[in-house]
PDB file of C-alpha atoms in Angstrom:
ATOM      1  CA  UNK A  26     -10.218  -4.564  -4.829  1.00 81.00           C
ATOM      2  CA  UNK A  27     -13.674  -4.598  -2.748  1.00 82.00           C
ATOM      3  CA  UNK A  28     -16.632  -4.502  -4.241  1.00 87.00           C
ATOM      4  CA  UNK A  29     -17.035  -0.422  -4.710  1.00 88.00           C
ATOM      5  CA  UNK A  30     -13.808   0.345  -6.128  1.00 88.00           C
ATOM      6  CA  UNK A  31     -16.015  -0.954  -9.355  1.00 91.00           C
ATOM      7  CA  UNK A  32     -17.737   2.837  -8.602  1.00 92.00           C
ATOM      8  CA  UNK A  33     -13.970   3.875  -9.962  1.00 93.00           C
ATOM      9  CA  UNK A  34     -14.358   7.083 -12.106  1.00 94.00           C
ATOM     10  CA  UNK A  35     -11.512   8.305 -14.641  1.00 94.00           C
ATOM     11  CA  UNK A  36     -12.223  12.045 -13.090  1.00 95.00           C
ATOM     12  CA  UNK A  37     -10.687  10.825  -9.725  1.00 94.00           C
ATOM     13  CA  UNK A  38      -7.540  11.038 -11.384  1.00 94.00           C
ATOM     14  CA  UNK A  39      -7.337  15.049 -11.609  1.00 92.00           C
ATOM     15  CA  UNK A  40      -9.845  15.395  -8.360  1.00 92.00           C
ATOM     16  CA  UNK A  41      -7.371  13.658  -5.975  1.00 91.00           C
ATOM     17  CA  UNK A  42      -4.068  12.074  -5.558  1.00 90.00           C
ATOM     18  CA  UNK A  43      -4.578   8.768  -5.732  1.00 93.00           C
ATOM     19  CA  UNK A  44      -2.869   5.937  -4.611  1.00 93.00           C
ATOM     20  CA  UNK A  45      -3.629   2.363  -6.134  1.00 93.00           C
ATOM     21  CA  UNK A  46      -3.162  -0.766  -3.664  1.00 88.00           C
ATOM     22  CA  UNK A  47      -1.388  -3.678  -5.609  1.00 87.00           C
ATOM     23  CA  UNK A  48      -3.058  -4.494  -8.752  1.00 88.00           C
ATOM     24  CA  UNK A  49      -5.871  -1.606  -8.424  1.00 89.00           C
ATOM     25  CA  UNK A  50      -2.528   0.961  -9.213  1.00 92.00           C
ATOM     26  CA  UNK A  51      -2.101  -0.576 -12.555  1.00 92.00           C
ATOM     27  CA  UNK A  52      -6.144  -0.941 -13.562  1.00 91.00           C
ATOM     28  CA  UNK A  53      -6.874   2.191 -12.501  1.00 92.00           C
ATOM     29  CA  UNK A  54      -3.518   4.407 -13.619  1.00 93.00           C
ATOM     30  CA  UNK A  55      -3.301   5.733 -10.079  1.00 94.00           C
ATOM     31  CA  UNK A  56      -0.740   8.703  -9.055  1.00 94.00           C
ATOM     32  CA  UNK A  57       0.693   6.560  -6.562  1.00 94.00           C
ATOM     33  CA  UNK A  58       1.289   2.820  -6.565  1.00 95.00           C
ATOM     34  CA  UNK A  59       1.239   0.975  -3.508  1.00 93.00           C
ATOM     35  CA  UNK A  60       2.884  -2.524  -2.825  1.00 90.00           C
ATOM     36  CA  UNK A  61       3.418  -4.576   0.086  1.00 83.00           C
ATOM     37  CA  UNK A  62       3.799  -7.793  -1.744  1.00 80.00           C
ATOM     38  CA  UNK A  63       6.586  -8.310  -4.637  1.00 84.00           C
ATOM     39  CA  UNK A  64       4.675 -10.735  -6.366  1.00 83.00           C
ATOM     40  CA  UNK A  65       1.716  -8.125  -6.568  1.00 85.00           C
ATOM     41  CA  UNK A  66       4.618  -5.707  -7.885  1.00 90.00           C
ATOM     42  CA  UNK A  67       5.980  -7.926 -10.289  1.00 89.00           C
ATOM     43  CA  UNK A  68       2.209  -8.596 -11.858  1.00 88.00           C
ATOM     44  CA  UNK A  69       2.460  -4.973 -13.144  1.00 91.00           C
ATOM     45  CA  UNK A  70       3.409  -4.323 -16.852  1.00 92.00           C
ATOM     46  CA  UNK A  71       3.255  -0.580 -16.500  1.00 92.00           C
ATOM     47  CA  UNK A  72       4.042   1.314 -13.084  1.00 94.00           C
ATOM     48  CA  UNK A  73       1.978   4.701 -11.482  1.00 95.00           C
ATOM     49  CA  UNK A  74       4.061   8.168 -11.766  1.00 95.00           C
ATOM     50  CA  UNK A  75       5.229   6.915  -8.189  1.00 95.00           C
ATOM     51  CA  UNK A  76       5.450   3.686  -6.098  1.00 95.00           C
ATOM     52  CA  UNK A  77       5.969   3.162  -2.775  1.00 92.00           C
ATOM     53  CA  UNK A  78       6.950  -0.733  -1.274  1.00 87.00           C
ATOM     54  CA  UNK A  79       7.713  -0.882   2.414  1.00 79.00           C
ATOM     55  CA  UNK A  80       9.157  -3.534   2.360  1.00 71.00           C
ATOM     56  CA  UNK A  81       8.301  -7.168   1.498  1.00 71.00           C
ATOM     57  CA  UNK A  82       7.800  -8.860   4.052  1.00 61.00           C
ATOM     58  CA  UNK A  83       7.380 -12.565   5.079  1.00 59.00           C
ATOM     59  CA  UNK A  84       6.612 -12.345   8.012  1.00 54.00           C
ATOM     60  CA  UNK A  85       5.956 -16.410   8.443  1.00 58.00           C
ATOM     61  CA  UNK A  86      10.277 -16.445   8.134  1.00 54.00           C
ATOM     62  CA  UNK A  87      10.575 -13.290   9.539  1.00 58.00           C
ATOM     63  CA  UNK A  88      12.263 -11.792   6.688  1.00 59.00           C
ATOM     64  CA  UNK A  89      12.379  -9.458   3.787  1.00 64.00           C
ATOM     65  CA  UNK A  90      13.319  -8.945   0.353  1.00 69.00           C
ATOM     66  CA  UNK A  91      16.315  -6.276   0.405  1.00 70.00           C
ATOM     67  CA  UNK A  92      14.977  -3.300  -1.102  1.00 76.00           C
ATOM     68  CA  UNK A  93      18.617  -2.859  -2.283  1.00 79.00           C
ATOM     69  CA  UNK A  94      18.993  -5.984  -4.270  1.00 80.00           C
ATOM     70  CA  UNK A  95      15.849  -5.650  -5.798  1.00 84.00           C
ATOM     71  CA  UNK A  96      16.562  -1.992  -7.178  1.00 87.00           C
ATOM     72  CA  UNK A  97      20.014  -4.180  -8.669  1.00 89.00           C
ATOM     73  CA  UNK A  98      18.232  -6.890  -9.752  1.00 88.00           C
ATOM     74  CA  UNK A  99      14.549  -5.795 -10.725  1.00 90.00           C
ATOM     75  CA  UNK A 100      14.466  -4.010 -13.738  1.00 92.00           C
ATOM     76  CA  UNK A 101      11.273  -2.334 -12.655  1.00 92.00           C
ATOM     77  CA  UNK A 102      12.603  -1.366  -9.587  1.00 92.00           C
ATOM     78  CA  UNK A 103      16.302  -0.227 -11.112  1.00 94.00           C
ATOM     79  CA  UNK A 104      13.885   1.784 -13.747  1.00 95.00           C
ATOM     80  CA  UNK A 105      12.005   4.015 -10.839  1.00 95.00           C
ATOM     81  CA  UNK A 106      15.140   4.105  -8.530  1.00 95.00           C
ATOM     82  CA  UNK A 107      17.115   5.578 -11.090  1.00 96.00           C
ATOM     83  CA  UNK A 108      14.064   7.950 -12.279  1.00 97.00           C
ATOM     84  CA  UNK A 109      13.490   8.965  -8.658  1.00 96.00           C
ATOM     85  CA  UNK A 110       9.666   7.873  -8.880  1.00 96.00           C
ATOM     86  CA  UNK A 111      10.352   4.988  -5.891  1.00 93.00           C
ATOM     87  CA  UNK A 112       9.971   5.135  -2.527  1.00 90.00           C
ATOM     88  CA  UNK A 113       9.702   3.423   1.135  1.00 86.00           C
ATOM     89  CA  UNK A 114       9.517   2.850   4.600  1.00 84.00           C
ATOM     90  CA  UNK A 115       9.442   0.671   7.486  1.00 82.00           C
ATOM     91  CA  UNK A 116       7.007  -1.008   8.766  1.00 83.00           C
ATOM     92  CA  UNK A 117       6.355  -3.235  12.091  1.00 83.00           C
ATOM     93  CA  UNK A 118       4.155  -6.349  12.893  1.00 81.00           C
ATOM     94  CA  UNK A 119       1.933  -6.048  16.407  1.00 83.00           C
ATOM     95  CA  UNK A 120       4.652  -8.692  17.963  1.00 82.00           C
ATOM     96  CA  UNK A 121       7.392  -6.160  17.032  1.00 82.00           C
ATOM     97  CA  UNK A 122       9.082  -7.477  14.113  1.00 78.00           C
ATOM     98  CA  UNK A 123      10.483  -4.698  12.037  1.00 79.00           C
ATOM     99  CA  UNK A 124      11.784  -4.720   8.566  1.00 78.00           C
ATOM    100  CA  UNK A 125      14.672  -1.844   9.429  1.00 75.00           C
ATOM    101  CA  UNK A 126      15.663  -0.925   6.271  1.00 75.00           C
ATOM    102  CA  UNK A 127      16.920   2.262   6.765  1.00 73.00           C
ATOM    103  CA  UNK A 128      18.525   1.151  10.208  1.00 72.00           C
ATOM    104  CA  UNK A 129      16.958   4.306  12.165  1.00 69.00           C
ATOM    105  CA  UNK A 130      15.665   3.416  16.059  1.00 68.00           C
ATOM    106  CA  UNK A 131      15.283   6.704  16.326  1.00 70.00           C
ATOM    107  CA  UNK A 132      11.972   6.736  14.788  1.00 73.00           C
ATOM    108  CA  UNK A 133       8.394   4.703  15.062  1.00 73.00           C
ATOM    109  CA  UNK A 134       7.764   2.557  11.989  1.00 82.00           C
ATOM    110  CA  UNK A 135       4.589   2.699  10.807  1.00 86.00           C
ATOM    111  CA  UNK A 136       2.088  -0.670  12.065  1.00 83.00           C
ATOM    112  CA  UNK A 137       1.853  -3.337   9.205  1.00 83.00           C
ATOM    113  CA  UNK A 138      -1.660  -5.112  10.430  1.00 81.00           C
ATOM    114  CA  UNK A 139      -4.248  -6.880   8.434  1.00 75.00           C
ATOM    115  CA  UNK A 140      -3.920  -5.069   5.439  1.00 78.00           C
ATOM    116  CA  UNK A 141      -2.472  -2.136   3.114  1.00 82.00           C
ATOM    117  CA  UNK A 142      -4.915   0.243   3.886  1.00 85.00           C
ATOM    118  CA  UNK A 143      -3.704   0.466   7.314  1.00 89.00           C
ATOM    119  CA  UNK A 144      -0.565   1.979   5.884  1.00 89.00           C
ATOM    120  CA  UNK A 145      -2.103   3.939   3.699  1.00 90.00           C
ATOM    121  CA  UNK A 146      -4.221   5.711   6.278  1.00 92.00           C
ATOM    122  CA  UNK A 147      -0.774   5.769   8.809  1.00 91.00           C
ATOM    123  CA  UNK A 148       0.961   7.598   5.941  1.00 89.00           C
ATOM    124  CA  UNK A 149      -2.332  10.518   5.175  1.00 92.00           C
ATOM    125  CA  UNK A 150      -1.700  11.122   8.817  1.00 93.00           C
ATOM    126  CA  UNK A 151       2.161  11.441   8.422  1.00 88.00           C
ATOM    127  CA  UNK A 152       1.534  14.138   6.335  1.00 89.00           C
ATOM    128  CA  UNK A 153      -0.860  15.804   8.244  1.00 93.00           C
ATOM    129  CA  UNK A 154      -3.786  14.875   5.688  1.00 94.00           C
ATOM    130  CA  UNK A 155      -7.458  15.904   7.476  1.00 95.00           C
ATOM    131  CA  UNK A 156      -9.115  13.806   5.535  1.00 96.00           C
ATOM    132  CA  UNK A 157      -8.656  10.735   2.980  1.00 94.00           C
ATOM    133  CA  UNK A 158     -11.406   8.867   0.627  1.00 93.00           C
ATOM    134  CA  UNK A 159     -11.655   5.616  -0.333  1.00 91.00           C
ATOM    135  CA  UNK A 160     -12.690   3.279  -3.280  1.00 90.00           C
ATOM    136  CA  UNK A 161     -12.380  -0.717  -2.411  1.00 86.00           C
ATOM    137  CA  UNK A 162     -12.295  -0.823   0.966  1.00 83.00           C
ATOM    138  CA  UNK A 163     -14.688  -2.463   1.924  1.00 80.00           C
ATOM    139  CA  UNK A 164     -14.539  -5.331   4.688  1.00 70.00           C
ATOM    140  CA  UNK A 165     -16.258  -8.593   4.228  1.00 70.00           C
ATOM    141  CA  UNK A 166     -14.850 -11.074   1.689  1.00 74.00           C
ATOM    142  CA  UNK A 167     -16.257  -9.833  -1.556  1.00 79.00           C
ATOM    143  CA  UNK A 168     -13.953  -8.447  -4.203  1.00 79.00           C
ATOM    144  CA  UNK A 169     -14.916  -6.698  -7.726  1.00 79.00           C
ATOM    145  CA  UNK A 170     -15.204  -8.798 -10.625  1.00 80.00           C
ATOM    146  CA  UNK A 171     -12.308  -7.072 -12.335  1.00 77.00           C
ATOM    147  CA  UNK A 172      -9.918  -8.706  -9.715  1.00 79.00           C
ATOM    148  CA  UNK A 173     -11.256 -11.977  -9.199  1.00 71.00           C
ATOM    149  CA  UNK A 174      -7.809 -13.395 -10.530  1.00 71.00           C
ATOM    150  CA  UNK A 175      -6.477 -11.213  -8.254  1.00 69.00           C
ATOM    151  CA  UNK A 176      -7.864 -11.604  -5.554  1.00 62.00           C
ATOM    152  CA  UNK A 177      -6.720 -12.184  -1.711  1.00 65.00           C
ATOM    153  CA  UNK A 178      -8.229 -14.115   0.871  1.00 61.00           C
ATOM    154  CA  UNK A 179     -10.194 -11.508   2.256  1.00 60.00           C
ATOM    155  CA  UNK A 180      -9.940 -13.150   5.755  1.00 59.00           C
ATOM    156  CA  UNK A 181      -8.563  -9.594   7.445  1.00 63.00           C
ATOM    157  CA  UNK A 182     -10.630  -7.362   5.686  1.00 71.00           C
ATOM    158  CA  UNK A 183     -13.371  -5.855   8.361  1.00 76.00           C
ATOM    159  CA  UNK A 184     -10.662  -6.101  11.114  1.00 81.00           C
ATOM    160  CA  UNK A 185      -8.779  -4.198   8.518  1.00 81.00           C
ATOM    161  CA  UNK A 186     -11.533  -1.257   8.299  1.00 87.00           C
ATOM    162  CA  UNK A 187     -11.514  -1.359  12.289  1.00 87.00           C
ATOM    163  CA  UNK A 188      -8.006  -0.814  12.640  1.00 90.00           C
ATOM    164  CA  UNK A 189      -8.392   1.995  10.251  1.00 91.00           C
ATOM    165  CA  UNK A 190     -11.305   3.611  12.678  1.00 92.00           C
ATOM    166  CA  UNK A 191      -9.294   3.396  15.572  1.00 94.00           C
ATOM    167  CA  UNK A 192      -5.926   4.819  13.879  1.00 93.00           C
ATOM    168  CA  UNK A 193      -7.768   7.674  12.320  1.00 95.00           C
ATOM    169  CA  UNK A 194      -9.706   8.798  15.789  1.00 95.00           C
ATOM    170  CA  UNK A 195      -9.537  12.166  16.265  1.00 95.00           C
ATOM    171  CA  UNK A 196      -6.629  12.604  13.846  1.00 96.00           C
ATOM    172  CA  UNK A 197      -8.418  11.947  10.050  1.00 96.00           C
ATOM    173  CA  UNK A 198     -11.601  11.279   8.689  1.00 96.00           C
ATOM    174  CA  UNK A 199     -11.998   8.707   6.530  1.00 94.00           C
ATOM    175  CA  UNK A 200     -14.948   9.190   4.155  1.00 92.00           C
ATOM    176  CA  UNK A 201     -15.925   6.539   1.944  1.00 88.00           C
ATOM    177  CA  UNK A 202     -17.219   7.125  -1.513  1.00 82.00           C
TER     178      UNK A 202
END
């Protein structure tokens, strides 16, 4: 929702697949929608070809909403369960809270830090992306005008872009457009 994802271009659509974070998947009619927050999920009227929530996490009462009563109870959700078009994974905090929804130790969660694009870059590398571009990214505490309503506090967002250098090191490059 930074400031240059208002450089957003229709084309980008059939040039890459593209994955929306929160309220940008609905504006922009990404590929991929990508949620973190179930209030940010709910806001949406319409839903991107796929959606991905790992989880919901609170992590000030160290819970989560249950995936599985959501996909009962959510008529979104119960829509792109049944439809195959939703998807997750875990996720851990840096003090080692997990959300272990699929109850597998046997594995590394991916680090939930600062902000979604974290977890966006963790899941290019997953599947051995060499490269991944981004729109909105920005750091700082400025948003586009188009999500003013919308916006967050902003108060993670450069340590969220320095995370992101340090995860992609060597493994992605992360070119900004």
């Amino acid at each position: 929702k930074g400031p240059t994802s208002s450089l957003w271009k229709p084309e980008y659509l059939n040039l890459y697949n593209t994955i929306g974070i929160n309220h940008a998947a609905e504006k922009f009619n990404t590929f991929i929608g990508h949620f973190t927050d179930y209030e940010m999920f709910k806001d949406q009227s319409k839903y991107s070809q796929f959606v991905i929530c790992p989880a919901f996490m609170n992590y000030n009462h160290k819970t989560t909403k249950d995936l599985k009563l959501l996909v009962e109870s959510d008529p979104g959700m119960k829509i792109l369960y049944k439809e195959k078009r939703l998807f997750s994974y875990d996720i851990i905090t840096p003090d080692g809270f997990r959300t272990d929804l699929f109850q597998n130790k046997n594995y590394y969660p991916f680090l939930f830090k600062y902000a979604s694009g974290v977890l966006i870059l963790q899941l290019a590398i997953f599947f051995k992306m060499d490269k991944i571009f981004t729109l909105g990214i920005d750091g700082g505490k400025e948003y586009n005008e188009d999500f003013i309503l919308t916006k967050g506090n902003g108060n993670f967002l450069d340590e969220q872009l320095n995370l992101m250098n340090k995860i992609a090191e060597g493994k992605i490059k992360i070119i900004k457009l």
